[in-house]
Coordinates of C-alpha atoms and ligand atoms in Angstrom, one line a residue:
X26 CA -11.0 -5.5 -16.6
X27 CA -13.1 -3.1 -18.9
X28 CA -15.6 -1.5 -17.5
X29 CA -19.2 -2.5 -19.2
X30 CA -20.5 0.3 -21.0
X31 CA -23.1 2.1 -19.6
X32 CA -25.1 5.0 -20.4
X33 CA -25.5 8.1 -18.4
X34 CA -27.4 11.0 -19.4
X35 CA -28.6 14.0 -17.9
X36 CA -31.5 17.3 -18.0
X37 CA -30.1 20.3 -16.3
X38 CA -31.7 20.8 -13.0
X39 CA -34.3 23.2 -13.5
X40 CA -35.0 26.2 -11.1
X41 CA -37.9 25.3 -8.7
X42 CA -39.0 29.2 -8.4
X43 CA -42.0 27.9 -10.1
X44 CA -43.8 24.9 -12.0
X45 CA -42.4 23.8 -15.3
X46 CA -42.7 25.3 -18.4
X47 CA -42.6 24.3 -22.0
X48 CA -38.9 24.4 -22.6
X49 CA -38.5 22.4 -19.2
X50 CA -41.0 19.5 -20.8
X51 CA -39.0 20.1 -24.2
X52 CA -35.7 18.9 -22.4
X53 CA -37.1 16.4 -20.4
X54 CA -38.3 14.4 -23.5
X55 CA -35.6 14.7 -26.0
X56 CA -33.1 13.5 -22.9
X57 CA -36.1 10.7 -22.0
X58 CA -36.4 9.3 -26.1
X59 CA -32.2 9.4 -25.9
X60 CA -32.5 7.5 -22.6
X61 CA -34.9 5.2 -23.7
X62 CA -33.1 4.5 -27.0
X63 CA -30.2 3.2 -25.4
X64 CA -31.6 1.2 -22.9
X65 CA -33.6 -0.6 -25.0
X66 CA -30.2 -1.6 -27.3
X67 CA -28.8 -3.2 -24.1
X68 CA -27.2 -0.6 -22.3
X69 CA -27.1 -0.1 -18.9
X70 CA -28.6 3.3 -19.1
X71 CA -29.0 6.5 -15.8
X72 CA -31.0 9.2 -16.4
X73 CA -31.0 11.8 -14.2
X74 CA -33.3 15.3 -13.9
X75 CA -34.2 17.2 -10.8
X76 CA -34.4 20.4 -9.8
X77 CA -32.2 23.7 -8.6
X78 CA -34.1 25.3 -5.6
X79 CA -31.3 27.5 -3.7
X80 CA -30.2 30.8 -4.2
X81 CA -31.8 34.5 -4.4
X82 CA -34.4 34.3 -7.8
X83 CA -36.0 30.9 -5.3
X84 CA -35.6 32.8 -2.0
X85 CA -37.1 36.1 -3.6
X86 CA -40.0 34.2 -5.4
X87 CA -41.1 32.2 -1.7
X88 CA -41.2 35.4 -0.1
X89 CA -43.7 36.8 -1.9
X90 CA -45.9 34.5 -1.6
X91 CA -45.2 34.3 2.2
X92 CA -44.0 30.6 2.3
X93 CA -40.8 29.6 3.9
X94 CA -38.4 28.3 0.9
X95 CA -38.4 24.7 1.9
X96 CA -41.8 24.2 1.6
X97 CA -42.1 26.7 -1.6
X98 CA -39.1 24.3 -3.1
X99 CA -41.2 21.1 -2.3
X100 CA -44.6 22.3 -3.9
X101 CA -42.8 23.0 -6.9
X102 CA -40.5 19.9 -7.1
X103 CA -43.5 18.0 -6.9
X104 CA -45.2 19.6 -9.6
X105 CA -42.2 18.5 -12.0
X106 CA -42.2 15.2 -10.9
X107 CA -46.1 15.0 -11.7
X108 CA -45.3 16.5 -14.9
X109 CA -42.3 13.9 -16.0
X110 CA -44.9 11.1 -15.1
X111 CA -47.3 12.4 -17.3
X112 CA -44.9 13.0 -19.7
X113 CA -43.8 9.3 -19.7
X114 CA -40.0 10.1 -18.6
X115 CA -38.3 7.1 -17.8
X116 CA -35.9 8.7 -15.4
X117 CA -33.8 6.7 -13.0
X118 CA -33.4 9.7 -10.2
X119 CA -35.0 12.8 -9.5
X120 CA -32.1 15.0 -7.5
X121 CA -33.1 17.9 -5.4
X122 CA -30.3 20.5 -4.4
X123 CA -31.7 21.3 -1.0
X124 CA -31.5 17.6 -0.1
X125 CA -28.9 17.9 2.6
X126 CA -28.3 14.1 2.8
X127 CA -28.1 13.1 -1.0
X128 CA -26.7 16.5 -2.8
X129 CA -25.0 18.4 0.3
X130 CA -22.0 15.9 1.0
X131 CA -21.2 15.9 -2.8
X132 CA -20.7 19.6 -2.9
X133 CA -18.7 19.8 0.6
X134 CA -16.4 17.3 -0.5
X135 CA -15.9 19.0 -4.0
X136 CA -15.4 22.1 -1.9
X137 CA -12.5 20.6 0.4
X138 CA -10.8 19.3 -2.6
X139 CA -10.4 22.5 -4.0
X140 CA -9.4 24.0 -1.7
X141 CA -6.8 21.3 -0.5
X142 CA -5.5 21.8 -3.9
X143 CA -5.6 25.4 -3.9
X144 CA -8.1 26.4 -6.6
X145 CA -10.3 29.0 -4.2
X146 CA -9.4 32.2 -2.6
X147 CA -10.9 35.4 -1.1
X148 CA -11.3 38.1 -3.0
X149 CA -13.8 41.3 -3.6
X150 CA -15.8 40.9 -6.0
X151 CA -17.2 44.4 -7.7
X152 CA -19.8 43.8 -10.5
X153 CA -23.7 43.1 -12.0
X154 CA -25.7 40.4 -11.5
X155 CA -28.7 38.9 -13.5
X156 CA -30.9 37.1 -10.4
X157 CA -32.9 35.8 -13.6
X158 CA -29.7 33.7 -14.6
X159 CA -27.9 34.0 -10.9
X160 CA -24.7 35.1 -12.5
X161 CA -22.7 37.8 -12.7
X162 CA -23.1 39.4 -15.9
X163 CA -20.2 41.1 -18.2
X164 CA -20.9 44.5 -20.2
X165 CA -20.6 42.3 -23.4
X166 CA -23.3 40.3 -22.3
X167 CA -25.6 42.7 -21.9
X168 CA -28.3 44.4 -24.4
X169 CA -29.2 48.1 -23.8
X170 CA -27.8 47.5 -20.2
X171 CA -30.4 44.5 -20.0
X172 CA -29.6 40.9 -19.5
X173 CA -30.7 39.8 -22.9
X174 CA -32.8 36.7 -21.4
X175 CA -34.4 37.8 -18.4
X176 CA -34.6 41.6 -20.2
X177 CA -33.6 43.1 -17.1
X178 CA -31.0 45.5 -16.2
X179 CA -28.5 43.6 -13.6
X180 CA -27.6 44.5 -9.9
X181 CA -24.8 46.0 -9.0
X182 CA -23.0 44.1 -6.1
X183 CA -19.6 44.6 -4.0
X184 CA -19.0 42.0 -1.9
X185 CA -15.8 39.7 -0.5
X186 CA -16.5 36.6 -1.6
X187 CA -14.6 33.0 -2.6
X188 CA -13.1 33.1 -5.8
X189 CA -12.6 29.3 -7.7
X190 CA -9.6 29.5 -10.3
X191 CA -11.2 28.9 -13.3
X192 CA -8.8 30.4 -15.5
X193 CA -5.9 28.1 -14.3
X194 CA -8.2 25.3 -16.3
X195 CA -9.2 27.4 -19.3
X196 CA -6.0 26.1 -21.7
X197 CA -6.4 22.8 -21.0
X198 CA -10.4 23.3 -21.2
X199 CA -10.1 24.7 -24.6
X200 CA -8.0 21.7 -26.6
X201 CA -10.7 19.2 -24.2
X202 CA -13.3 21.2 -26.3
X203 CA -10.8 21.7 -29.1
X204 CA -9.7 17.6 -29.7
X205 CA -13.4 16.4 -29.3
X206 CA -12.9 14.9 -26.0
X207 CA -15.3 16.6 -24.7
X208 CA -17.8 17.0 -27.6
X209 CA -20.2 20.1 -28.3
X210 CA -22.9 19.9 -30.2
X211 CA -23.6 21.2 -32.8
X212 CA -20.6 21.9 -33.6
X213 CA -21.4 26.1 -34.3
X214 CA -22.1 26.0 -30.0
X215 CA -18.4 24.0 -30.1
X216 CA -16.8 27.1 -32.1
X217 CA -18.4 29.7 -30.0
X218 CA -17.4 27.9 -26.9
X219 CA -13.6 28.2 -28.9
X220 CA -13.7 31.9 -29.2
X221 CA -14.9 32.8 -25.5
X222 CA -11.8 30.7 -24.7
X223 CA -9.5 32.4 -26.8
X224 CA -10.9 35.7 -25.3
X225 CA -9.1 34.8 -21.9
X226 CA -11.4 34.1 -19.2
X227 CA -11.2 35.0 -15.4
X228 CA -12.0 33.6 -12.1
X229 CA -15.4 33.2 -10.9
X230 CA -16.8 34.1 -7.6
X231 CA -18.3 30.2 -5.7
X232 CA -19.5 31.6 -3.1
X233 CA -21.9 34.4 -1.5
X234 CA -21.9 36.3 1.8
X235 CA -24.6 34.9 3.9
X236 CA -26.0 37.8 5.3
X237 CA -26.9 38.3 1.2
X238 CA -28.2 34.8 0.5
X239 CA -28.9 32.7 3.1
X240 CA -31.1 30.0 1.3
X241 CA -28.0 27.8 0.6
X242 CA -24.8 25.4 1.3
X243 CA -23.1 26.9 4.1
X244 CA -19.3 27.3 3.0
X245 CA -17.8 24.2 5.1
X246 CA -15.9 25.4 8.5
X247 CA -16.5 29.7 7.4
X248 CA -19.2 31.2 9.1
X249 CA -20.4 33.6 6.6
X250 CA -20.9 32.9 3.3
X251 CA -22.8 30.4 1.2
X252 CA -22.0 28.7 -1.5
X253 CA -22.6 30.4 -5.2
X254 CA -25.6 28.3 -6.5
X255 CA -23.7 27.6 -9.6
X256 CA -21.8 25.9 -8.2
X257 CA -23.3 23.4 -6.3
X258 CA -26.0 22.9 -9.0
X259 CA -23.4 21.5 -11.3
X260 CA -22.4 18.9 -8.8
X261 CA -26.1 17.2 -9.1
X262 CA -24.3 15.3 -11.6
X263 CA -22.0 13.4 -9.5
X264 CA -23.7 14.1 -5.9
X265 CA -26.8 11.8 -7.5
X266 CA -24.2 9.1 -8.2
X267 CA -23.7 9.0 -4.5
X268 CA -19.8 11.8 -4.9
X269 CA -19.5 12.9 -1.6
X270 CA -21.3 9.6 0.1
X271 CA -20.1 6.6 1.5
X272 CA -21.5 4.5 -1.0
X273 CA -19.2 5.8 -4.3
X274 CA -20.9 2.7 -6.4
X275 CA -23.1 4.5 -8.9
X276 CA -20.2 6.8 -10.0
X277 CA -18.2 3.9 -10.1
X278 CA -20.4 2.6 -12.6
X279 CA -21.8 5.8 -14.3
X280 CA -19.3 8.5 -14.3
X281 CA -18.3 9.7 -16.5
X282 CA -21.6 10.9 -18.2
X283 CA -22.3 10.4 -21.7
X284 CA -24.0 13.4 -22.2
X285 CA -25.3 16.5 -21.2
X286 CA -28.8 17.9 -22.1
X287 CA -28.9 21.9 -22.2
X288 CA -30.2 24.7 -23.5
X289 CA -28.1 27.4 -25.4
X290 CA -28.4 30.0 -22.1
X291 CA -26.2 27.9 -19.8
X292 CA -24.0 25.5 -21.5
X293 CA -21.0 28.3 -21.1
X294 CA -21.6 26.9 -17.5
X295 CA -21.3 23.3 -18.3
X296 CA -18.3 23.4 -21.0
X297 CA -16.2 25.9 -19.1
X298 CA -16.7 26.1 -15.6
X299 CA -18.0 22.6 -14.8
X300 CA -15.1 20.9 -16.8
X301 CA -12.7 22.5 -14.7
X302 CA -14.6 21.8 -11.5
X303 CA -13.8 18.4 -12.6
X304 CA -10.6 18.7 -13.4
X305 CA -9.8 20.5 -10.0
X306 CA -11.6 17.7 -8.2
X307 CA -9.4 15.5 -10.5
X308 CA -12.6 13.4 -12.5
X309 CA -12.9 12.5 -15.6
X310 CA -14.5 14.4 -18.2
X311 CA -18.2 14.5 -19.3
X312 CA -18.1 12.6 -23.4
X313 CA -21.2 15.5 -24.8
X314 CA -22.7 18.0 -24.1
X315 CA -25.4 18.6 -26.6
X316 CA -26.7 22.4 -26.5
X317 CA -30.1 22.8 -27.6
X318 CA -32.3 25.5 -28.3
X319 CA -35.6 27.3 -26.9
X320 CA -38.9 26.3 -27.7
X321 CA -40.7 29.6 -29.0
X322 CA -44.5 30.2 -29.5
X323 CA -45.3 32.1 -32.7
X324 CA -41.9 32.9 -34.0
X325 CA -41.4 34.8 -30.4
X326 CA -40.1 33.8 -26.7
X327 CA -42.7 32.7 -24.8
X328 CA -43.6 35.6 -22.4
X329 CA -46.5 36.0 -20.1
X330 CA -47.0 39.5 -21.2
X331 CA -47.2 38.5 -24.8
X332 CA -49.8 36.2 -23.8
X333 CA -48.2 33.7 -26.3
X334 CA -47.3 30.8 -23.0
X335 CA -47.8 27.2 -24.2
X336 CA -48.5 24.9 -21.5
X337 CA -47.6 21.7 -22.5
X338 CA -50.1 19.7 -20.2
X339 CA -52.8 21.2 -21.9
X340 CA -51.9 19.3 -24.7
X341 CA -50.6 16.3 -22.8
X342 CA -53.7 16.1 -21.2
X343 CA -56.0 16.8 -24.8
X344 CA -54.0 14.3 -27.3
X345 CA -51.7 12.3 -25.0
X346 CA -48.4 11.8 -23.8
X347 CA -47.2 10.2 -27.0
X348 CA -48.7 13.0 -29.3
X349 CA -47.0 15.6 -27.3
X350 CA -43.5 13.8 -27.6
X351 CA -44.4 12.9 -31.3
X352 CA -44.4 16.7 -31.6
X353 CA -41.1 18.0 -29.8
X354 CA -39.0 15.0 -31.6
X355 CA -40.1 15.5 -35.2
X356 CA -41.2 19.1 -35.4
X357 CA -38.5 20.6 -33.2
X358 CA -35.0 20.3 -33.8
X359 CA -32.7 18.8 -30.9
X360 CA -29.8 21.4 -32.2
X361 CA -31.7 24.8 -32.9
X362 CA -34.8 27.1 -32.0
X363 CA -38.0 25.4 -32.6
X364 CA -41.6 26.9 -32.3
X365 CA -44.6 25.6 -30.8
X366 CA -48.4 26.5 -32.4
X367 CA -51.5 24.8 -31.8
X368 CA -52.1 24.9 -35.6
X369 CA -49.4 23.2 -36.5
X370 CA -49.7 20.9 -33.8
X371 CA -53.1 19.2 -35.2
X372 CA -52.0 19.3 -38.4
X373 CA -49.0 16.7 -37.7
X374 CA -51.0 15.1 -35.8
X375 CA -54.0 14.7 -38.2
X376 CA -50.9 14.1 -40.5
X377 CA -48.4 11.7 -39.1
X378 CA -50.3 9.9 -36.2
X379 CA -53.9 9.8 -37.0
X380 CA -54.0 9.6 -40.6
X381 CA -50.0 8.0 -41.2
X382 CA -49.3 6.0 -38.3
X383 CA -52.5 5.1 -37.0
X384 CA -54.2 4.2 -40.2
X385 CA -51.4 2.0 -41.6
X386 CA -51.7 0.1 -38.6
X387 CA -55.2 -0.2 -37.9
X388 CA -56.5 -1.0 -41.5
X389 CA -53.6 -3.9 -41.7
X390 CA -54.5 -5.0 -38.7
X391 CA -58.1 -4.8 -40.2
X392 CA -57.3 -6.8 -43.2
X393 CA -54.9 -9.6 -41.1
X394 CA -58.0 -10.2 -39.2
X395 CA -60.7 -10.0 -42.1
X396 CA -58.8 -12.5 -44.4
X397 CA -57.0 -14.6 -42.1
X398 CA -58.0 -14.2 -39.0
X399 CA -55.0 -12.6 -37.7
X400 CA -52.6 -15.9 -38.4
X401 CA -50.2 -14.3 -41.2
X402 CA -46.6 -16.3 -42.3
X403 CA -44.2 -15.4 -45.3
X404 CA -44.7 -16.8 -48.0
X405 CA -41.1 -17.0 -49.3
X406 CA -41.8 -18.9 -52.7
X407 CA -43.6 -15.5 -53.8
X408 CA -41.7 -12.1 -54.7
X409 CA -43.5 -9.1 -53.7
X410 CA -41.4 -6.4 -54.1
X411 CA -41.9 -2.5 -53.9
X412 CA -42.7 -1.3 -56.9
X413 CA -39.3 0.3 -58.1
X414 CA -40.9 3.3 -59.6
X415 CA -42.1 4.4 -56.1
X416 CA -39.1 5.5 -54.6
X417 CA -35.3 5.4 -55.8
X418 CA -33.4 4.5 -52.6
X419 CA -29.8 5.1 -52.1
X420 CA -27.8 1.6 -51.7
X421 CA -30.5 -0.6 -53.5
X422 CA -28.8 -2.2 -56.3
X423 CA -31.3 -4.6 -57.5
X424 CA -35.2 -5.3 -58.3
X425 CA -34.8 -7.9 -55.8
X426 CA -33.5 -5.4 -53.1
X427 CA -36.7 -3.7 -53.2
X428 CA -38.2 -6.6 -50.9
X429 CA -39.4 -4.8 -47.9
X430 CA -37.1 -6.8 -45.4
X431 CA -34.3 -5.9 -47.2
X432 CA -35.5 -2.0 -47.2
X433 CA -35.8 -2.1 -43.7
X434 CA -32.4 -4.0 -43.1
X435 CA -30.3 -2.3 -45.4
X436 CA -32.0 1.3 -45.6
X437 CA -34.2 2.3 -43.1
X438 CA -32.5 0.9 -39.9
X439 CA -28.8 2.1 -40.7
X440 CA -30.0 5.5 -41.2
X441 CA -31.8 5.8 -38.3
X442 CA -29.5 4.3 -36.2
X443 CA -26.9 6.9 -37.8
X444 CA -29.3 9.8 -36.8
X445 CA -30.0 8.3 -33.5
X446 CA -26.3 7.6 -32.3
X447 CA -25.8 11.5 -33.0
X448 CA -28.4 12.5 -31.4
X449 CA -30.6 14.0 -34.1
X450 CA -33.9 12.6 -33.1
X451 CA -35.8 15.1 -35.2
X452 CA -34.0 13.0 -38.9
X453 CA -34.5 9.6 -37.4
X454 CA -38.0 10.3 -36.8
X455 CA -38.1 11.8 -40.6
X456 CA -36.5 8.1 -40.7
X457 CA -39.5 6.2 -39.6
X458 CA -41.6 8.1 -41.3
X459 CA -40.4 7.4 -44.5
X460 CA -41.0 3.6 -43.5
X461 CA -45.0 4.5 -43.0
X462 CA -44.7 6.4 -46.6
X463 CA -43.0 3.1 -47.9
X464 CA -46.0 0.7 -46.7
X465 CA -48.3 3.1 -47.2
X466 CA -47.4 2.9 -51.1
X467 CA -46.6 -0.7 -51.0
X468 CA -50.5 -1.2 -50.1
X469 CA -51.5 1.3 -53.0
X470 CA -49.2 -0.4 -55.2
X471 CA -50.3 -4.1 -54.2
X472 CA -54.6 -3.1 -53.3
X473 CA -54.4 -6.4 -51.0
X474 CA -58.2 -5.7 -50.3
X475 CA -58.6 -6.3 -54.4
X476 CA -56.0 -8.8 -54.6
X477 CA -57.3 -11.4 -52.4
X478 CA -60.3 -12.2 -54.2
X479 CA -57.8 -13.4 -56.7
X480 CA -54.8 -14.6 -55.1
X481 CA -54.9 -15.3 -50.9
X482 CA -51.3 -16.9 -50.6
X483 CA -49.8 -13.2 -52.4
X484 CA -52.2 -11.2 -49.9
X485 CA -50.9 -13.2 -47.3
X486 CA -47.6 -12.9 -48.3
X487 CA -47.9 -8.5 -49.2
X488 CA -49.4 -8.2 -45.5
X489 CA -46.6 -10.3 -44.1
X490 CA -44.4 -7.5 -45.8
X491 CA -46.4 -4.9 -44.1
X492 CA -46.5 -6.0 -40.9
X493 CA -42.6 -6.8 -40.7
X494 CA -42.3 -3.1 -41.5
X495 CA -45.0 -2.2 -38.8
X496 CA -42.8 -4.5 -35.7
X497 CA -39.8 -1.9 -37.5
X498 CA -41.5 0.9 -36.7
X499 CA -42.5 -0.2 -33.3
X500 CA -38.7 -1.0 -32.5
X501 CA -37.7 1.8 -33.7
X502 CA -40.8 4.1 -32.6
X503 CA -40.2 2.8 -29.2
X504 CA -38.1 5.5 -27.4
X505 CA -40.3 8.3 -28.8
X506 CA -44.3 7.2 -28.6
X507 CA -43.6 4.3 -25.2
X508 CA -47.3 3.9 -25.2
X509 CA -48.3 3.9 -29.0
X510 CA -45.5 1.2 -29.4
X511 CA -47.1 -0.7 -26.5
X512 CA -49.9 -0.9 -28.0
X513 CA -48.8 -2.1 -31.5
X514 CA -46.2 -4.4 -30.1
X515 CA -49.6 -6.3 -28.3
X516 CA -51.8 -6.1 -31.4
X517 CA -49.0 -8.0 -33.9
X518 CA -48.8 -10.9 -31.8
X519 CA -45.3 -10.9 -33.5
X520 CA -43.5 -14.4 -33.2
X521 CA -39.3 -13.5 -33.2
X522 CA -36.3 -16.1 -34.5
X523 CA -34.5 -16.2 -31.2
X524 CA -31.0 -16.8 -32.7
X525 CA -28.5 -15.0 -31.5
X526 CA -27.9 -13.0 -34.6
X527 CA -31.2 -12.6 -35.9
X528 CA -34.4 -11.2 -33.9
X529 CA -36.5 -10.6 -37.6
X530 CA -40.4 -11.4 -37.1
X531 CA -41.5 -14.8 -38.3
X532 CA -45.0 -14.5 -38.2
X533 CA -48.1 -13.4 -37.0
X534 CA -51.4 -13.5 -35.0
X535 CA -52.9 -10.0 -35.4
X536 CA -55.3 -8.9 -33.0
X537 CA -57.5 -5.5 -34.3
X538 CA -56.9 -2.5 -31.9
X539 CA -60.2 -1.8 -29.7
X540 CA -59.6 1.9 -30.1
X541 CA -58.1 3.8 -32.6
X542 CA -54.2 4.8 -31.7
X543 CA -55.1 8.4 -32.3
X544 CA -58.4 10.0 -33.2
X545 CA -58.0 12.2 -35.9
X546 CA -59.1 15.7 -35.0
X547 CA -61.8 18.0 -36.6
X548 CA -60.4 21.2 -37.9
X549 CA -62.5 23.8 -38.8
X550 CA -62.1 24.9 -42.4
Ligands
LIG4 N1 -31.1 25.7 -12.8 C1 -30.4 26.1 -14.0 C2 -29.6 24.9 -14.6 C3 -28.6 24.3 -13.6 S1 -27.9 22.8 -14.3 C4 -26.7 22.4 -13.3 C5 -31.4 26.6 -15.0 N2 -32.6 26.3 -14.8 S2 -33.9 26.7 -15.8 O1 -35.0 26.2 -15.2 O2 -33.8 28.1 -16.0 O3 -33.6 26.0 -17.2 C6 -33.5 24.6 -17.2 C7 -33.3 24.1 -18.6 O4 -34.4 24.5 -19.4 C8 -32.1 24.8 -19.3 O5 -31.4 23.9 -20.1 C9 -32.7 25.8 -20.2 O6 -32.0 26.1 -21.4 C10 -34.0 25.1 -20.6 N3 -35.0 26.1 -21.1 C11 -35.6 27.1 -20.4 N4 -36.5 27.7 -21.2 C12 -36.5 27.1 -22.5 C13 -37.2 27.2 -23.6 N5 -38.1 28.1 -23.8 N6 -37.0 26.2 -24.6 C14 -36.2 25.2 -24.4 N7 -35.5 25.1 -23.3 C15 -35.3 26.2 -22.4 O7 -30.9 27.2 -16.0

């Protein structure tokens, strides 16, 4: 029997040596609008964040401020879980690695496997180490001896330690990547992944002595050393699908995932070594793993001693949820470096929500009301159609096809569908967008509040046309602006044909909006 297809789809876990930061909430919403999108086209969708709290950089950071790592690791979990609820993320699990009854029998069994099958060994390990990235760093990595993220120069350690044999993996890694079946994108983070590969790679140290970390997994049945927090991060993704417990049934129906989320500084960790963990523990593959980039704040890394930090719940908590996440989908790209300024915050928002989204809806809803009282049905006996000379669209063939169902069914939806199913929220946002330019000229084009002092049944008929385009937007708004579509989905009062084939809006009964969706924001001049 096929298996139904689901939808699983993860953040990385993010380091709980602090609250979140900007490129935390950056991830957390792309991965959430994904989510969302597919669960509302009928999948069976798990989403899964959480956070990373063992290992030296945690340890280091409770110390100094004199609070026992537990209770360090629980402050901050806490603050990202208040953060994801204010951020509207629709997430299915919230995995924490210091959990020893959800994440620890995960990684112990992954750990016995391997080493059943032979894949880890002792060995003295001589070399730097970023505690910033907790990895051991090669020369090529570094800048002017500095890890180039953390802008540090590394540690040097000696140490015996367990070895996992990642370079056993590495060929058949590399045609995984290679064939597609496990995809990277884009597909420049896919070549690079490629050419590390070709450069030969070595086995990595899993594990740690303990008298050197102690804030860990304890190595099963070896007194001594703890297991390298690498690794047993990567196993979130299975361990919160129950790996390791007696009750397999979410992996069963989950695994494997369908993508990834993760920024360009650690998917060498999730298309090398985590593929081959799988492969070792003899699991199937993860389908994606989509690499994004960093959020910056005036064309520069955000750096307190730059003093150019953007904390996103200043914003959340100033314009929104919805505003914020309007933001990061259409103004930041899913696949490269995007940048963060107030300025050109309000100005999209002033732009695209308050003036573009907002005012279509609210001054249709006005008019529904106004000249019908909100009861609006299609008037199919009269043609209304876009005015051809407002916009050429690809695959329209006829003046008739400029009707704005047929826009929306045979332009608008397939292209952001396309966009969607590859991930590239930032062009299927462009997508709706384009549908609020199209209305927005269809009213200029039509003046409905001229026109029905001369015709009612064509009014009726041209705000029928915009407010099949609005329930569009909403559908398709959905994953990205939850509330906003909320909202709009209540005022339309939309009635929908129910057969199988065919969910289009019949009619309506309009109610206006008590407050405006966004107020638009006074800039100084
Ligand atoms: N704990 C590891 C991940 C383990 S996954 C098994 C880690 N944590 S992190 O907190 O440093 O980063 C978490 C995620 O946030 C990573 O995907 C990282 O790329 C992302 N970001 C951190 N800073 C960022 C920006 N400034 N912009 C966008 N995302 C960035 O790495």
């Amino acid at each position: 029997m096929n298996k139904k297809e689901t939808f699983y789809i993860t953040t990385a876990i993010h380091y709980a040596n602090a609250g979140p930061h900007m490129g935390h909430a950056y991830e957390g919403v792309i991965t959430d609008i994904i989510a969302r999108y597919k669960r509302n086209n009928g999948f069976p969708t798990f989403f899964l964040s959480g956070t990373d709290e063992h290992g030296d950089k945690i340890l280091r950071a409770a110390q100094k401020e004199n609070v026992a790592p537990q209770i360090f690791v629980n402050n901050n979990a806490q603050k990202f879980k208040d953060l994801y609820k204010k951020m509207e993320l629709s997430n299915d699990d919230f995995i924490r690695t210091s959990d020893s009854e959800k994440h620890w029998p995960g990684v112990i069994k992954w750990w016995k496997n391997a080493e059943k099958k032979g894949d880890i060994y002792k060995a003295v390990y001589k070399g730097k180490y970023c505690v910033g990235c907790e990895s051991f760093i090669t020369e090529k990595e570094l800048m002017d001896g500095k890890c180039p993220y953390h802008n540090k120069e590394p540690e040097i350690i000696e140490e015996e330690n367990f070895f996992f044999k990642l370079s056993k993996y590495a060929p058949q890694i590399q045609q995984l990547i290679q064939s597609d079946e496990i995809k990277i994108i884009p597909n420049a983070r896919k070549k690079e992944m490629i050419t590390i590969l070709e450069e030969g790679i070595k086995d990595i140290s899993c594990s740690r002595p303990e008298r050197d970390i102690i804030w860990g997994i304890p190595v099963p049945n070896n007194s001594g050393q703890t297991i390298y927090v690498w690794t047993e991060a990567l196993i979130n993704y299975i361990s919160a699908l129950g790996y390791g417990s007696k009750k397999e049934k979410l992996m069963e129906q989950f695994w494997p995932a369908n993508v990834h989320i993760v920024g360009k500084d650690i998917f060498r960790f999730h298309a090398i070594v985590w593929p081959a963990m799988l492969l070792s523990a003899g699991l199937p593959m993860p389908k994606t793993i989509l690499v994004h980039g960093f959020v910056t704040s005036q064309g520069r890394k955000m750096s307190k001693s730059i003093g150019n930090v953007v904390d996103p719940e200043e914003y959340i908590d100033a314009y929104g949820a919805d505003a914020f996440r309007y933001f990061v989908a259409r103004e930041i790209s899913p696949f490269e470096d995007g940048d963060f300024t107030k300025e050109k915050f309000i100005e999209t928002y002033n732009a695209n929500l308050a003036n573009g989204l907002g005012n279509l809806v609210s001054r249709t809803l006005k008019m529904a009301e106004q000249y019908f009282d909100g009861k609006i049905e299609r008037r199919l006996d009269i043609d209304t159609p876009l005015q051809i000379t407002r916009e050429t669209l690809t695959g329209m063939e006829t003046l008739k096809d400029y009707s704005i169902p047929y826009i929306v069914q045979k332009n608008i939806l397939p292209d952001y569908v396309a966009k969607m199913d590859k991930y590239d929220i930032q062009n299927a946002a462009d997508t709706i967008w384009r549908l609020v330019g199209l209305l927005d000229g269809y009213i200029t084009d039509y003046e409905p509040f001229k026109l029905i002092k001369e015709d009612k049944n064509k009014t009726e008929n041209i705000l029928w046309n915009v407010l099949y385009g609005i329930y569009w937007i909403t559908q398709m708004v959905a994953p990205i602006l939850p509330d906003t579509a909320e909202k709009i989905t209540k005022a339309l009062g939309v009635t929908v044909s129910n057969t199988v084939s065919n969910n289009e809006p019949i009619s309506f009964q309009t109610e206006c909006l008590d407050k405006p969706l966004f107020v638009r924001v006074q800039t100084e001049k």
